[in-house]
mmCIF file of C-alpha atoms and ligand atoms in Angstrom:
data_model
loop_
_atom_site.group_PDB
_atom_site.id
_atom_site.type_symbol
_atom_site.label_atom_id
_atom_site.label_comp_id
_atom_site.label_asym_id
_atom_site.label_seq_id
_atom_site.Cartn_x
_atom_site.Cartn_y
_atom_site.Cartn_z
ATOM 1 C CA MET R 180 123.829 -188.384 -9.807
ATOM 2 C CA ARG R 181 126.344 -188.621 -12.645
ATOM 3 C CA ASN R 182 123.763 -188.064 -15.404
ATOM 4 C CA LEU R 183 122.580 -184.950 -13.550
ATOM 5 C CA LEU R 184 125.945 -183.240 -13.913
ATOM 6 C CA ALA R 185 126.476 -181.030 -16.950
ATOM 7 C CA ASP R 186 128.626 -182.543 -19.712
ATOM 8 C CA CYS R 187 129.197 -179.644 -22.091
ATOM 9 C CA SER R 188 131.324 -181.826 -24.395
ATOM 10 C CA ASN R 189 128.181 -183.757 -25.363
ATOM 11 C CA CYS R 190 125.859 -180.754 -25.640
ATOM 12 C CA PHE R 191 125.077 -178.542 -28.626
ATOM 13 C CA GLY R 192 125.643 -175.397 -26.548
ATOM 14 C CA LEU R 193 121.961 -175.312 -25.705
ATOM 15 C CA CYS R 194 122.209 -172.900 -22.778
ATOM 16 C CA CYS R 195 124.153 -170.555 -25.084
ATOM 17 C CA VAL R 196 121.431 -170.629 -27.760
ATOM 18 C CA ALA R 197 118.040 -171.594 -26.365
ATOM 19 C CA LEU R 198 118.006 -169.170 -23.442
ATOM 20 C CA PRO R 199 117.664 -165.373 -23.638
ATOM 21 C CA PHE R 200 119.754 -162.975 -21.595
ATOM 22 C CA SER R 201 119.820 -159.234 -21.066
ATOM 23 C CA LYS R 202 122.725 -156.861 -20.732
ATOM 24 C CA SER R 203 123.387 -156.556 -17.012
ATOM 25 C CA SER R 204 126.035 -157.229 -14.389
ATOM 26 C CA ASP R 205 125.739 -160.915 -15.398
ATOM 27 C CA PHE R 206 125.868 -160.561 -19.200
ATOM 28 C CA ALA R 207 127.815 -158.119 -21.342
ATOM 29 C CA THR R 208 125.220 -158.217 -24.104
ATOM 30 C CA THR R 209 121.570 -158.956 -24.887
ATOM 31 C CA LYS R 210 120.276 -161.838 -26.963
ATOM 32 C CA ASP R 211 116.909 -163.474 -27.687
ATOM 33 C CA ALA R 212 115.987 -167.103 -27.081
ATOM 34 C CA GLY R 213 117.047 -169.164 -30.104
ATOM 35 C CA ASP R 214 119.856 -166.812 -31.152
ATOM 36 C CA PRO R 215 123.364 -168.254 -30.685
ATOM 37 C CA CYS R 216 125.571 -166.256 -28.335
ATOM 38 C CA ARG R 217 128.195 -164.289 -30.237
ATOM 39 C CA ASN R 218 130.894 -166.207 -28.317
ATOM 40 C CA LEU R 219 129.673 -169.683 -29.266
ATOM 41 C CA ARG R 220 132.131 -171.478 -31.548
ATOM 42 C CA GLY R 221 131.338 -173.811 -34.407
ATOM 43 C CA ASP R 222 132.181 -176.833 -32.238
ATOM 44 C CA PHE R 223 129.710 -175.608 -29.548
ATOM 45 C CA SER R 224 132.462 -174.592 -27.139
ATOM 46 C CA CYS R 225 132.711 -171.114 -25.640
ATOM 47 C CA GLY R 226 135.265 -168.800 -27.213
ATOM 48 C CA ILE R 227 135.870 -166.967 -23.927
ATOM 49 C CA HIS R 228 135.518 -169.868 -21.504
ATOM 50 C CA ALA R 229 138.667 -169.014 -19.534
ATOM 51 C CA ASP R 230 137.756 -165.327 -19.281
ATOM 52 C CA LEU R 231 134.000 -165.326 -18.728
ATOM 53 C CA ARG R 232 134.017 -163.260 -15.537
ATOM 54 C CA SER R 233 136.539 -160.692 -16.720
ATOM 55 C CA SER R 234 134.608 -160.398 -20.022
ATOM 56 C CA GLY R 235 131.340 -159.535 -18.292
ATOM 57 C CA PHE R 236 129.673 -162.965 -18.606
ATOM 58 C CA ARG R 237 129.491 -163.844 -14.919
ATOM 59 C CA GLY R 238 126.048 -165.376 -15.438
ATOM 60 C CA CYS R 239 127.561 -168.141 -17.558
ATOM 61 C CA THR R 240 129.776 -169.248 -14.654
ATOM 62 C CA VAL R 241 126.714 -169.575 -12.423
ATOM 63 C CA TYR R 242 124.305 -171.431 -14.711
ATOM 64 C CA ASP R 243 123.917 -175.194 -14.351
ATOM 65 C CA CYS R 244 121.674 -177.378 -16.534
ATOM 66 C CA PHE R 245 121.626 -180.490 -14.282
ATOM 67 C CA GLY R 246 122.722 -182.528 -17.313
ATOM 68 C CA ALA R 247 119.692 -181.534 -19.391
ATOM 69 C CA GLY R 248 121.913 -180.250 -22.214
ATOM 70 C CA GLN R 249 123.532 -183.575 -23.079
ATOM 71 C CA LYS R 250 120.247 -185.401 -22.508
ATOM 72 C CA VAL R 251 118.401 -183.287 -25.073
ATOM 73 C CA SER R 252 121.325 -183.262 -27.501
ATOM 74 C CA GLN R 253 122.249 -186.945 -27.475
ATOM 75 C CA ASP R 254 119.084 -188.772 -26.398
ATOM 76 C CA THR R 255 115.972 -186.738 -27.163
ATOM 77 C CA PHE R 256 117.306 -185.519 -30.526
ATOM 78 C CA GLY R 257 119.615 -188.482 -31.221
ATOM 79 C CA GLY R 258 122.831 -186.519 -31.687
ATOM 80 C CA ARG R 259 121.616 -184.256 -34.527
ATOM 81 C CA SER R 260 122.375 -180.641 -33.698
ATOM 82 C CA TRP R 261 120.282 -177.540 -34.394
ATOM 83 C CA ARG R 262 122.905 -176.567 -36.951
ATOM 84 C CA GLU R 263 122.471 -179.853 -38.858
ATOM 85 C CA ASP R 264 118.699 -179.959 -38.576
ATOM 86 C CA ARG R 265 117.275 -176.452 -38.741
ATOM 87 C CA ALA R 266 113.724 -177.801 -39.009
ATOM 88 C CA SER R 267 113.804 -179.153 -35.463
ATOM 89 C CA ALA R 268 115.871 -176.353 -33.924
ATOM 90 C CA ARG R 269 112.875 -174.504 -32.476
ATOM 91 C CA LEU R 270 111.514 -177.666 -30.866
ATOM 92 C CA MET R 271 114.944 -178.449 -29.398
ATOM 93 C CA PHE R 272 115.112 -174.976 -27.860
ATOM 94 C CA ASP R 273 111.601 -175.407 -26.428
ATOM 95 C CA VAL R 274 112.391 -178.839 -24.982
ATOM 96 C CA PHE R 275 115.633 -177.783 -23.279
ATOM 97 C CA PRO R 276 114.174 -175.616 -20.449
ATOM 98 C CA ILE R 277 111.507 -178.254 -19.753
ATOM 99 C CA MET R 278 114.166 -180.965 -19.550
ATOM 100 C CA ARG R 279 116.221 -178.754 -17.299
ATOM 101 C CA GLN R 280 113.327 -178.453 -14.847
ATOM 102 C CA LEU R 281 112.740 -182.214 -14.922
ATOM 103 C CA HIS R 282 116.429 -182.874 -14.257
ATOM 104 C CA GLU R 283 116.373 -180.406 -11.388
ATOM 105 C CA LEU R 284 113.492 -182.407 -9.855
ATOM 106 C CA LEU R 285 115.482 -185.610 -10.404
ATOM 107 C CA TRP R 286 118.353 -184.027 -8.479
ATOM 108 C CA TYR R 287 116.138 -183.329 -5.450
ATOM 109 C CA LEU R 288 114.341 -186.681 -5.580
ATOM 110 C CA THR R 289 117.585 -188.646 -5.915
ATOM 111 C CA GLU R 290 118.886 -186.888 -2.825
ATOM 112 C CA ALA R 291 115.672 -187.451 -0.843
ATOM 113 C CA VAL R 292 115.451 -191.163 -1.701
ATOM 114 C CA ALA R 293 118.947 -191.789 -0.322
ATOM 115 C CA LEU R 294 118.348 -190.237 3.106
ATOM 116 C CA ASP R 295 117.772 -192.643 6.036
ATOM 117 C CA ALA R 296 115.137 -190.410 7.610
ATOM 118 C CA THR R 297 112.888 -190.594 4.545
ATOM 119 C CA ALA R 298 112.277 -194.343 4.910
ATOM 120 C CA PRO R 299 108.563 -193.846 5.803
ATOM 121 C CA ILE R 300 107.883 -192.256 2.393
ATOM 122 C CA ARG R 301 110.594 -193.961 0.368
ATOM 123 C CA THR R 302 108.195 -195.896 -1.856
ATOM 124 C CA ARG R 303 106.400 -192.698 -2.863
ATOM 125 C CA LEU R 304 109.698 -190.946 -3.473
ATOM 126 C CA GLN R 305 110.868 -193.801 -5.682
ATOM 127 C CA GLN R 306 107.587 -193.730 -7.614
ATOM 128 C CA SER R 307 107.921 -189.998 -8.160
ATOM 129 C CA LEU R 308 111.519 -190.478 -9.266
ATOM 130 C CA ALA R 309 110.454 -193.142 -11.778
ATOM 131 C CA ILE R 310 107.620 -190.981 -13.144
ATOM 132 C CA THR R 311 109.959 -188.009 -13.552
ATOM 133 C CA GLU R 312 112.570 -190.162 -15.263
ATOM 134 C CA SER R 313 109.970 -191.508 -17.676
ATOM 135 C CA MET R 314 109.023 -187.917 -18.566
ATOM 136 C CA THR R 315 112.616 -187.298 -19.642
ATOM 137 C CA GLU R 316 112.670 -190.366 -21.903
ATOM 138 C CA GLY R 317 109.954 -189.302 -24.327
ATOM 139 C CA SER R 318 110.141 -188.009 -27.878
ATOM 140 C CA PRO R 319 110.674 -184.274 -28.428
ATOM 141 C CA ALA R 320 106.902 -183.842 -28.787
ATOM 142 C CA ASP R 321 106.271 -185.836 -25.585
ATOM 143 C CA VAL R 322 108.710 -183.764 -23.539
ATOM 144 C CA SER R 323 107.403 -180.473 -24.897
ATOM 145 C CA ALA R 324 103.870 -181.512 -23.851
ATOM 146 C CA VAL R 325 104.813 -182.181 -20.205
ATOM 147 C CA ASP R 326 102.920 -179.938 -17.771
ATOM 148 C CA VAL R 327 106.072 -179.286 -15.833
ATOM 149 C CA GLU R 328 104.504 -176.768 -13.442
ATOM 150 C CA ALA R 329 101.846 -179.248 -12.310
ATOM 151 C CA HIS R 330 104.424 -181.999 -11.948
ATOM 152 C CA ARG R 331 106.754 -179.698 -10.065
ATOM 153 C CA SER R 332 104.002 -178.839 -7.629
ATOM 154 C CA ALA R 333 103.275 -182.528 -6.905
ATOM 155 C CA VAL R 334 106.961 -183.340 -6.454
ATOM 156 C CA ASN R 335 107.481 -180.317 -4.242
ATOM 157 C CA ALA R 336 104.825 -181.517 -1.776
ATOM 158 C CA LEU R 337 106.696 -184.797 -1.453
ATOM 159 C CA LEU R 338 110.056 -183.081 -1.072
ATOM 160 C CA LEU R 339 108.584 -180.992 1.729
ATOM 161 C CA GLU R 340 107.481 -184.156 3.552
ATOM 162 C CA ALA R 341 110.982 -185.553 3.162
ATOM 163 C CA SER R 342 112.478 -182.329 4.485
ATOM 164 C CA ASP R 343 110.197 -182.395 7.545
ATOM 165 C CA LEU R 344 111.226 -185.974 8.304
ATOM 166 C CA VAL R 345 114.938 -185.165 8.057
ATOM 167 C CA ARG R 346 114.770 -181.966 10.070
ATOM 168 C CA ALA R 347 112.593 -183.581 12.774
ATOM 169 C CA GLY R 348 115.629 -185.705 13.604
ATOM 170 C CA VAL R 349 117.708 -182.605 14.344
ATOM 171 C CA GLY R 350 117.595 -181.598 17.986
ATOM 172 C CA GLY R 351 116.743 -178.133 19.333
ATOM 173 C CA LYS R 352 114.490 -175.355 18.119
ATOM 174 C CA LYS R 353 114.708 -174.919 14.368
ATOM 175 C CA LYS R 354 114.281 -171.583 12.671
ATOM 176 C CA ASN R 355 111.634 -171.114 10.000
ATOM 177 C CA HIS R 356 112.735 -168.586 7.374
ATOM 178 C CA ARG R 357 110.639 -170.023 4.572
ATOM 179 C CA GLY R 358 110.243 -167.388 1.852
ATOM 180 C CA ALA R 359 111.762 -164.741 4.156
ATOM 181 C CA ASP R 360 113.311 -161.526 2.904
ATOM 182 C CA LEU R 361 116.839 -161.788 4.296
ATOM 183 C CA ILE R 362 118.491 -159.670 1.626
ATOM 184 C CA GLY R 363 121.741 -158.216 2.948
ATOM 185 C CA LYS R 364 121.006 -159.583 6.439
ATOM 186 C CA LYS R 365 123.937 -160.077 8.815
ATOM 187 C CA MET R 366 123.800 -163.662 10.055
ATOM 188 C CA THR R 367 127.453 -164.241 10.837
ATOM 189 C CA GLY R 368 127.845 -167.421 12.878
ATOM 190 C CA ALA R 369 124.061 -168.004 12.936
ATOM 191 C CA ASN R 370 122.757 -171.323 14.177
ATOM 192 C CA LEU R 371 120.604 -172.438 11.229
ATOM 193 C CA LEU R 372 120.952 -176.146 11.934
ATOM 194 C CA GLY R 373 117.857 -177.840 10.505
ATOM 195 C CA ALA R 374 116.272 -174.497 9.581
ATOM 196 C CA SER R 375 113.845 -173.989 6.736
ATOM 197 C CA LEU R 376 115.255 -171.527 4.213
ATOM 198 C CA ARG R 377 112.911 -172.680 1.438
ATOM 199 C CA GLY R 378 112.632 -169.933 -1.139
ATOM 200 C CA ALA R 379 114.320 -167.436 1.209
ATOM 201 C CA TYR R 380 115.870 -164.335 -0.318
ATOM 202 C CA LEU R 381 119.444 -164.458 0.933
ATOM 203 C CA ILE R 382 120.924 -162.169 -1.703
ATOM 204 C CA ALA R 383 124.157 -160.569 -0.420
ATOM 205 C CA SER R 384 123.476 -161.878 3.084
ATOM 206 C CA ASP R 385 126.353 -162.416 5.463
ATOM 207 C CA LEU R 386 126.359 -166.108 6.336
ATOM 208 C CA ARG R 387 130.002 -166.342 7.276
ATOM 209 C CA ASN R 388 130.613 -169.225 9.699
ATOM 210 C CA ALA R 389 126.886 -170.027 9.821
ATOM 211 C CA ASP R 390 125.803 -173.567 10.658
ATOM 212 C CA LEU R 391 123.530 -174.611 7.773
ATOM 213 C CA ARG R 392 123.761 -178.367 8.263
ATOM 214 C CA PHE R 393 120.443 -180.101 7.568
ATOM 215 C CA ALA R 394 118.900 -176.767 6.570
ATOM 216 C CA ASP R 395 116.333 -176.981 3.749
ATOM 217 C CA MET R 396 117.808 -174.768 1.013
ATOM 218 C CA ILE R 397 115.425 -175.495 -1.846
ATOM 219 C CA GLY R 398 114.913 -172.446 -4.029
ATOM 220 C CA ALA R 399 116.875 -170.152 -1.691
ATOM 221 C CA ASP R 400 118.374 -167.226 -3.577
ATOM 222 C CA LEU R 401 122.046 -167.186 -2.606
ATOM 223 C CA ARG R 402 123.306 -164.658 -5.126
ATOM 224 C CA ASP R 403 126.372 -162.972 -3.605
ATOM 225 C CA ALA R 404 125.645 -164.479 -0.187
ATOM 226 C CA ASP R 405 128.881 -164.714 1.782
ATOM 227 C CA LEU R 406 129.399 -168.364 2.697
ATOM 228 C CA ARG R 407 133.001 -168.144 3.847
ATOM 229 C CA GLY R 408 133.452 -170.486 6.782
ATOM 230 C CA ALA R 409 129.819 -171.660 6.553
ATOM 231 C CA ASP R 410 129.010 -175.328 7.088
ATOM 232 C CA LEU R 411 126.589 -176.638 4.458
ATOM 233 C CA ARG R 412 127.311 -180.340 4.879
ATOM 234 C CA ASN R 413 124.093 -182.357 4.837
ATOM 235 C CA SER R 414 122.068 -179.306 3.874
ATOM 236 C CA LEU R 415 118.983 -180.330 1.904
ATOM 237 C CA TYR R 416 118.310 -179.726 -1.782
ATOM 238 C CA LEU R 417 121.302 -177.452 -2.323
ATOM 239 C CA THR R 418 122.338 -177.155 -5.979
ATOM 240 C CA GLN R 419 125.485 -176.281 -7.875
ATOM 241 C CA PHE R 420 123.611 -173.325 -9.352
ATOM 242 C CA GLN R 421 123.066 -171.811 -5.882
ATOM 243 C CA ILE R 422 126.662 -172.415 -4.845
ATOM 244 C CA ASN R 423 128.004 -170.920 -8.078
ATOM 245 C CA ALA R 424 125.996 -167.759 -7.424
ATOM 246 C CA ALA R 425 127.272 -167.333 -3.868
ATOM 247 C CA ARG R 426 130.639 -166.244 -2.532
ATOM 248 C CA GLY R 427 132.845 -168.663 -0.660
ATOM 249 C CA ASP R 428 136.352 -169.930 -0.223
ATOM 250 C CA ALA R 429 138.368 -172.936 0.928
ATOM 251 C CA THR R 430 136.793 -172.695 4.399
ATOM 252 C CA THR R 431 133.225 -173.206 3.105
ATOM 253 C CA ARG R 432 132.102 -176.769 3.794
ATOM 254 C CA LEU R 433 129.939 -178.225 1.027
ATOM 255 C CA PRO R 434 127.836 -181.371 0.595
ATOM 256 C CA ASP R 435 129.793 -184.177 -1.120
ATOM 257 C CA ALA R 436 127.701 -183.939 -4.312
ATOM 258 C CA LEU R 437 128.713 -180.329 -4.996
ATOM 259 C CA THR R 438 131.939 -178.887 -6.377
ATOM 260 C CA ARG R 439 133.773 -175.834 -5.101
ATOM 261 C CA PRO R 440 133.474 -173.230 -7.902
ATOM 262 C CA SER R 441 136.778 -172.320 -9.520
ATOM 263 C CA HIS R 442 135.891 -168.603 -9.236
ATOM 264 C CA TRP R 443 135.927 -168.876 -5.424
ATOM 265 C CA GLY R 444 139.718 -168.923 -5.750
HETATM 266 S S1 LIG O 867 129.655 -166.416 -23.258
HETATM 267 FE FE1 LIG O 867 130.238 -168.549 -23.672
HETATM 268 S S2 LIG O 867 129.240 -169.768 -22.017
HETATM 269 FE FE2 LIG O 867 128.248 -167.734 -22.074
HETATM 270 S S3 LIG O 867 126.445 -168.002 -23.422
HETATM 271 FE FE3 LIG O 867 128.145 -167.248 -24.699
HETATM 272 S S4 LIG O 867 129.111 -169.095 -25.553
HETATM 273 FE FE4 LIG O 867 127.833 -169.748 -23.823
#
């Protein structure tokens, strides 16, 4: 999944320019899409990188582009930045969020293909992976024309099949919290082995010491969820973005593909 990990050194600061943000607990200021952040340096690095949280830019420590930034910068636009080529800047900013969604789908599909339990649908998963990859290889105009919502819907149906196959192999009764409102819910030590938490709202929930192995986490909102002591090994479709938004510490057990955020201490 190396190409699905952000490489800011090869990106033209696209998340700091292309995306809008509003003054809130996550951002100290407001800016429109296409406007460079006031902290973005001439070399596309962040002028407050070491102090983002204390400077009121917590949202920047949570965001993850799944490697879409370097893909758009170096491949789709051939290494010419929006500063060098103002005429294509708008198109670059339009392409970036589409590429980010495609890379997110590649992340899930790559994970699903590698799981033993998905053997019965592996060929379809590999086909979907190849189609998604080909969508990322097009010209700027090609990528901007991708109907990413329709593609996402088709991929999601396949990912759900893969999830069902994996979780069917987990013994015992499995909880179904798909899309559930679990905001602030106390679930300390909960047995969520093989549960469905698809799209669940887990904002500020207490998941300390919970067993989340083989739980389907796709789209779950983990902002400020307390994951201290939780076991997320082998959880399905978990992303760095979700982990960055949650709270945890050295006792949180993560899937191998994810990194413990430095702000967890
Ligand atoms: S504060 Fe830094 S990381 Fe956040 S948008 Fe601005 S330049 Fe980018």
